[in-house]
Coordinates of N, CA, C and O in Angstrom, one line a residue:
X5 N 18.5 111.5 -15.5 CA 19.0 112.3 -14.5 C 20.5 112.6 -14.6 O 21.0 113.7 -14.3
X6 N 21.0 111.5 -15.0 CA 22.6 111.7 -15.1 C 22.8 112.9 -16.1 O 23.7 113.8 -15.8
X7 N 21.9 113.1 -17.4 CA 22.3 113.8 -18.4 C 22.1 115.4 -18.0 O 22.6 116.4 -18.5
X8 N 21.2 115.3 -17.0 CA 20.8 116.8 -16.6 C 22.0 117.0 -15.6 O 22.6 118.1 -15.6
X9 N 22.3 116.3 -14.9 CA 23.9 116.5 -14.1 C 24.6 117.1 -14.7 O 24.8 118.3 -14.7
X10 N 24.9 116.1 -15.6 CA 26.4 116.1 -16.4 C 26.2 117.9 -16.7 O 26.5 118.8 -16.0
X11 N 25.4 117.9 -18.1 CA 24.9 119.3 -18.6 C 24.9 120.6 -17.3 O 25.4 121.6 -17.6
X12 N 24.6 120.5 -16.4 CA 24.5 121.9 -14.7 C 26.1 121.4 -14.8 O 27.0 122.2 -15.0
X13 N 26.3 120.1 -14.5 CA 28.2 120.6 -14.6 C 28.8 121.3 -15.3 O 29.2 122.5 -15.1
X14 N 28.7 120.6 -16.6 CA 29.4 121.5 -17.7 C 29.3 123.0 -18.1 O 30.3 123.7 -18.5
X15 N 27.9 123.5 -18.0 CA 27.5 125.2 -17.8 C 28.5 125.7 -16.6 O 29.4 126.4 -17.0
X16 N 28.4 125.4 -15.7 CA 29.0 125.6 -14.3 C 30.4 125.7 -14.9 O 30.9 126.8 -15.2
X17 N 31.0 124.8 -15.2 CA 32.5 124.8 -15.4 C 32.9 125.7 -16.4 O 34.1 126.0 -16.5
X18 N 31.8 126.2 -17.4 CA 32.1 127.3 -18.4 C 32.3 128.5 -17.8 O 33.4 129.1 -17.9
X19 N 30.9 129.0 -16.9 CA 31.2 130.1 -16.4 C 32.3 130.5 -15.5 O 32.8 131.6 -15.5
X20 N 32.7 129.3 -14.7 CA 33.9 129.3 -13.8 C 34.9 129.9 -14.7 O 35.6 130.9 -14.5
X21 N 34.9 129.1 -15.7 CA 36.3 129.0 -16.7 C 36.8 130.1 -17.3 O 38.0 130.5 -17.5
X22 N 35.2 130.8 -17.7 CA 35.7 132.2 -18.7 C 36.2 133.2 -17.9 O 37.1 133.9 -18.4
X23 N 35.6 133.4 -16.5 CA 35.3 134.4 -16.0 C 36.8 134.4 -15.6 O 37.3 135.5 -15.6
X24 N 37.4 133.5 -15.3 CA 39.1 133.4 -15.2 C 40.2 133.6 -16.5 O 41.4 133.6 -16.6
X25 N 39.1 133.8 -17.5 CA 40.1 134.2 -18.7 C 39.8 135.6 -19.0 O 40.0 136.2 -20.1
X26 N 39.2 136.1 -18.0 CA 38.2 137.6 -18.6 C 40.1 138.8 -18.2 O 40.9 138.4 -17.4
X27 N 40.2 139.8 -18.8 CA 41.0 141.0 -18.7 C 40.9 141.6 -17.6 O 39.8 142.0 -17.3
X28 N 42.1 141.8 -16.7 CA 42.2 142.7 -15.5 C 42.5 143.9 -16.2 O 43.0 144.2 -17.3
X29 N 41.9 144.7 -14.9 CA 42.7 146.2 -15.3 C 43.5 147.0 -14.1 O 43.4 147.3 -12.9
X30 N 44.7 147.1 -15.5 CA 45.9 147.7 -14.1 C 46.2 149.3 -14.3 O 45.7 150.3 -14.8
X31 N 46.9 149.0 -13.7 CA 47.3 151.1 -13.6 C 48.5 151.7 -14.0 O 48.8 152.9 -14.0
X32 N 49.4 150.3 -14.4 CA 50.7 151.1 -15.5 C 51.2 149.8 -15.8 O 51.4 148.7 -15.3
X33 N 51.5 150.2 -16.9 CA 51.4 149.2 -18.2 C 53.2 148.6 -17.8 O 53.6 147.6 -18.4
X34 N 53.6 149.0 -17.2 CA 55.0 149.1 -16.9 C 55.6 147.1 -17.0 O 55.5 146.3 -16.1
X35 N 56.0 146.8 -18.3 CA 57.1 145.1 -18.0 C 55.9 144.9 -18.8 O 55.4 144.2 -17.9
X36 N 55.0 144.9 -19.7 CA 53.6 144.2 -20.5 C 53.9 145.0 -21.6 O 54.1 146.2 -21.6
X37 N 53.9 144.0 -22.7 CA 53.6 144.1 -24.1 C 52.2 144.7 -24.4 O 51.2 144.0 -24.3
X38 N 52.2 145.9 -24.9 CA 50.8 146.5 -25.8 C 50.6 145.7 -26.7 O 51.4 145.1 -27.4
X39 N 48.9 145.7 -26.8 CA 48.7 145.0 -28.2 C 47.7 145.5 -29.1 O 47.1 144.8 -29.9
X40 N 47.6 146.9 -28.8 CA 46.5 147.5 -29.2 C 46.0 148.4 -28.5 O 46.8 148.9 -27.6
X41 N 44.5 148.8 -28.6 CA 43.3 149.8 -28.1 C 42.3 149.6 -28.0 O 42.1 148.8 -29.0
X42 N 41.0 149.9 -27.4 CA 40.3 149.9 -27.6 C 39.2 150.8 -27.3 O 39.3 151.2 -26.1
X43 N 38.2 151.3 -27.8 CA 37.6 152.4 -27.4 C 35.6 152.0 -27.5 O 34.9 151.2 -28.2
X44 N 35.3 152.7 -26.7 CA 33.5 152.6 -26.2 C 32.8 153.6 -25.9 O 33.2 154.3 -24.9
X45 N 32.0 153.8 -26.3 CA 31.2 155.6 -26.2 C 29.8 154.5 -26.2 O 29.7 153.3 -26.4
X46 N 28.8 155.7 -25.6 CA 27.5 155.7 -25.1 C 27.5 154.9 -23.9 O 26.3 154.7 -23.9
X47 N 27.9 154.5 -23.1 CA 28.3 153.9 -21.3 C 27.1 155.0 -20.5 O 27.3 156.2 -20.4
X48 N 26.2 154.4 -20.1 CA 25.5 154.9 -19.1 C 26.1 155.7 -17.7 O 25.8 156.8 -17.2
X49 N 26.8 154.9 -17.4 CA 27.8 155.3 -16.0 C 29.0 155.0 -16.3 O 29.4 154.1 -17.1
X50 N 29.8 155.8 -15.6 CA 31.5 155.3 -15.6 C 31.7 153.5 -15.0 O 32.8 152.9 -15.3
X51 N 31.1 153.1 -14.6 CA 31.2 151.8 -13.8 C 30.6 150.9 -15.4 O 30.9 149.7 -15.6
X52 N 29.9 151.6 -16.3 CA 29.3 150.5 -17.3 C 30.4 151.2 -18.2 O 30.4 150.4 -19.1
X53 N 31.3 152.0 -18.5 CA 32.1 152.2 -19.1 C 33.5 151.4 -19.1 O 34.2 151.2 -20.1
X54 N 33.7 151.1 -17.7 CA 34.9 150.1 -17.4 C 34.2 148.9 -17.8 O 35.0 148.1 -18.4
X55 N 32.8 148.6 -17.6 CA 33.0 146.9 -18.1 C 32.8 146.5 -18.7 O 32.8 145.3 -18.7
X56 N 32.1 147.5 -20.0 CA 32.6 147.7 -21.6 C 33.7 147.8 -21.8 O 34.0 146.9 -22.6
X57 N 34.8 148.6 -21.5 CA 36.1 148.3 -21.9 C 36.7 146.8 -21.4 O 37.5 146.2 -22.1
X58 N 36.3 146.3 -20.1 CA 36.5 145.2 -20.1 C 36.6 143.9 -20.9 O 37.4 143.1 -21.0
X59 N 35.4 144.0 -21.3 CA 34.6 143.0 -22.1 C 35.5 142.4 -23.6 O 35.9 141.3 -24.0
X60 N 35.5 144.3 -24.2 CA 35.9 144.3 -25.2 C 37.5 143.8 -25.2 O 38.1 143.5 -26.2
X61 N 38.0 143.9 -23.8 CA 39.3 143.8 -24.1 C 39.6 142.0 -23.6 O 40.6 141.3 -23.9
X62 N 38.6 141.7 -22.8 CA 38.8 140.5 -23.2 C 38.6 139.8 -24.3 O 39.3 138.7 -24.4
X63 N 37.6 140.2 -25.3 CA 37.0 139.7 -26.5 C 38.3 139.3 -27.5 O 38.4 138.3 -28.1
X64 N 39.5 140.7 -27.3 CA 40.1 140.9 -27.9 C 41.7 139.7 -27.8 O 42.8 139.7 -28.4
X65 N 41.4 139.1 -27.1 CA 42.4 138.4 -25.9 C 43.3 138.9 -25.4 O 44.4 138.3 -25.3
X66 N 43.1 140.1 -24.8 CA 43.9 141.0 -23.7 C 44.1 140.1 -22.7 O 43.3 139.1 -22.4
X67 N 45.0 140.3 -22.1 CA 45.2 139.9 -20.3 C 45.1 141.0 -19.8 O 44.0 140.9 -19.2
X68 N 45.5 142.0 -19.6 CA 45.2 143.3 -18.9 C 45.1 144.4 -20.1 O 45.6 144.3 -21.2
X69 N 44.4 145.4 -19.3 CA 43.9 146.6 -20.3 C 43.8 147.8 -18.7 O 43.4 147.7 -17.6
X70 N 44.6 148.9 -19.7 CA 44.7 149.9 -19.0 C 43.4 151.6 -19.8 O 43.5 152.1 -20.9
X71 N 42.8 151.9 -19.0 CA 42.0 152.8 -19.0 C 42.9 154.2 -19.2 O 43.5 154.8 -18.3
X72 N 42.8 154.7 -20.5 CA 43.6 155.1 -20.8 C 43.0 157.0 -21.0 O 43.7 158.0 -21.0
X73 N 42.0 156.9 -21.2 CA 40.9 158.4 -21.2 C 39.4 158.0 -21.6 O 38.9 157.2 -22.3
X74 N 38.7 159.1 -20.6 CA 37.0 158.6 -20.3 C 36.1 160.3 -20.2 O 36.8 161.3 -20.0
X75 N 35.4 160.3 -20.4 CA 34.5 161.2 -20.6 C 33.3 161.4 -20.9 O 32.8 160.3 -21.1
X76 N 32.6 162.3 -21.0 CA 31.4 162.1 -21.3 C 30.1 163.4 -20.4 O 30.6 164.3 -19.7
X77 N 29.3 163.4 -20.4 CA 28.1 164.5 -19.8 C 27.1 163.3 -19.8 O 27.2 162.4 -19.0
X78 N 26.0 163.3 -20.7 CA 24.6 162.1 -20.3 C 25.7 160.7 -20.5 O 25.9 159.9 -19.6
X79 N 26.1 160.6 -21.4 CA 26.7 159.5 -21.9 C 28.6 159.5 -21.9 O 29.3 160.5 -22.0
X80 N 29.0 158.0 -21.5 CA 30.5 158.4 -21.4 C 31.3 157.6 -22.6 O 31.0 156.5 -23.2
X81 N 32.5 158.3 -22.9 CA 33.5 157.4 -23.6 C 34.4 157.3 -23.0 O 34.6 158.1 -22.1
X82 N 35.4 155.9 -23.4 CA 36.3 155.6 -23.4 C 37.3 154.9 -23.7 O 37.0 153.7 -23.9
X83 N 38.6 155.2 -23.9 CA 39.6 154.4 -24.4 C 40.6 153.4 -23.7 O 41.1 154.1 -22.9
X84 N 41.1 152.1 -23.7 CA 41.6 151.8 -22.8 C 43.0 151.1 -23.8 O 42.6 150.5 -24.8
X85 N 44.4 151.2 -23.4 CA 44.9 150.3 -23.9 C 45.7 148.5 -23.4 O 46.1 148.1 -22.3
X86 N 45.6 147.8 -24.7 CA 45.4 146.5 -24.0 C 46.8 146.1 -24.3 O 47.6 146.5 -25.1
X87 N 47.1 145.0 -23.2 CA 48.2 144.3 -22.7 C 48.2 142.5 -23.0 O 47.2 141.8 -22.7
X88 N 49.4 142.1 -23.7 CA 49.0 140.6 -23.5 C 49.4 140.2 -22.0 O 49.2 139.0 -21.6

C-alpha cells in the first residue's frame, strides 16, 4: 500500500510541477530576451492553435512566447516568438 501512495504522490507532484514550468503568453515582448520562433499549421481552431504554440514553446524552454501571426480558412497557422 505504501508503494502505491508513494507512486499517486510522485505522478501528482509531476504534473503539478510541469504545468508550472509550461510558457506564458504575453503581448509585448518589451524588457525579454528573444530566443527564437516557432511556427504550427493544421490547428483545428484558433484556441488549438495557441496551445500548439504553447506546447512547442514550452518544449523549446521558453518562459513566455508571443503570438506573433495566425491564419488559416479549414485549418490554421501560426507563428509565435519565444522569450527566455
Amino acid at each position: 500500500m505504501k508503494k502505491v501512495t508513494a507512486a499517486l504522490f510522485a505522478t501528482t507532484l509531476v504534473i503539478f510541477s510541469t504545468a508550472t514550468w509550461a510558457a506564458t503568453e504575453v503581448t509585448s515582448g518589451a524588457g525579454m530576451q528573444p530566443m527564437g520562433s516557432v511556427s504550427v499549421s493544421g490547428a483545428d481552431t484558433l484556441s488549438d492553435l495557441q496551445h500548439q504554440l504553447k506546447q512547442k514553446a514550452t518544449q523549446d524552454g521558453a518562459s513566455s512566447f508571443k503570438i506573433i501571426s495566425a491564419g488559416g480558412d479549414d485549418k490554421y497557422y501560426g507563428v509565435a516568438t519565444l522569450y527566455k
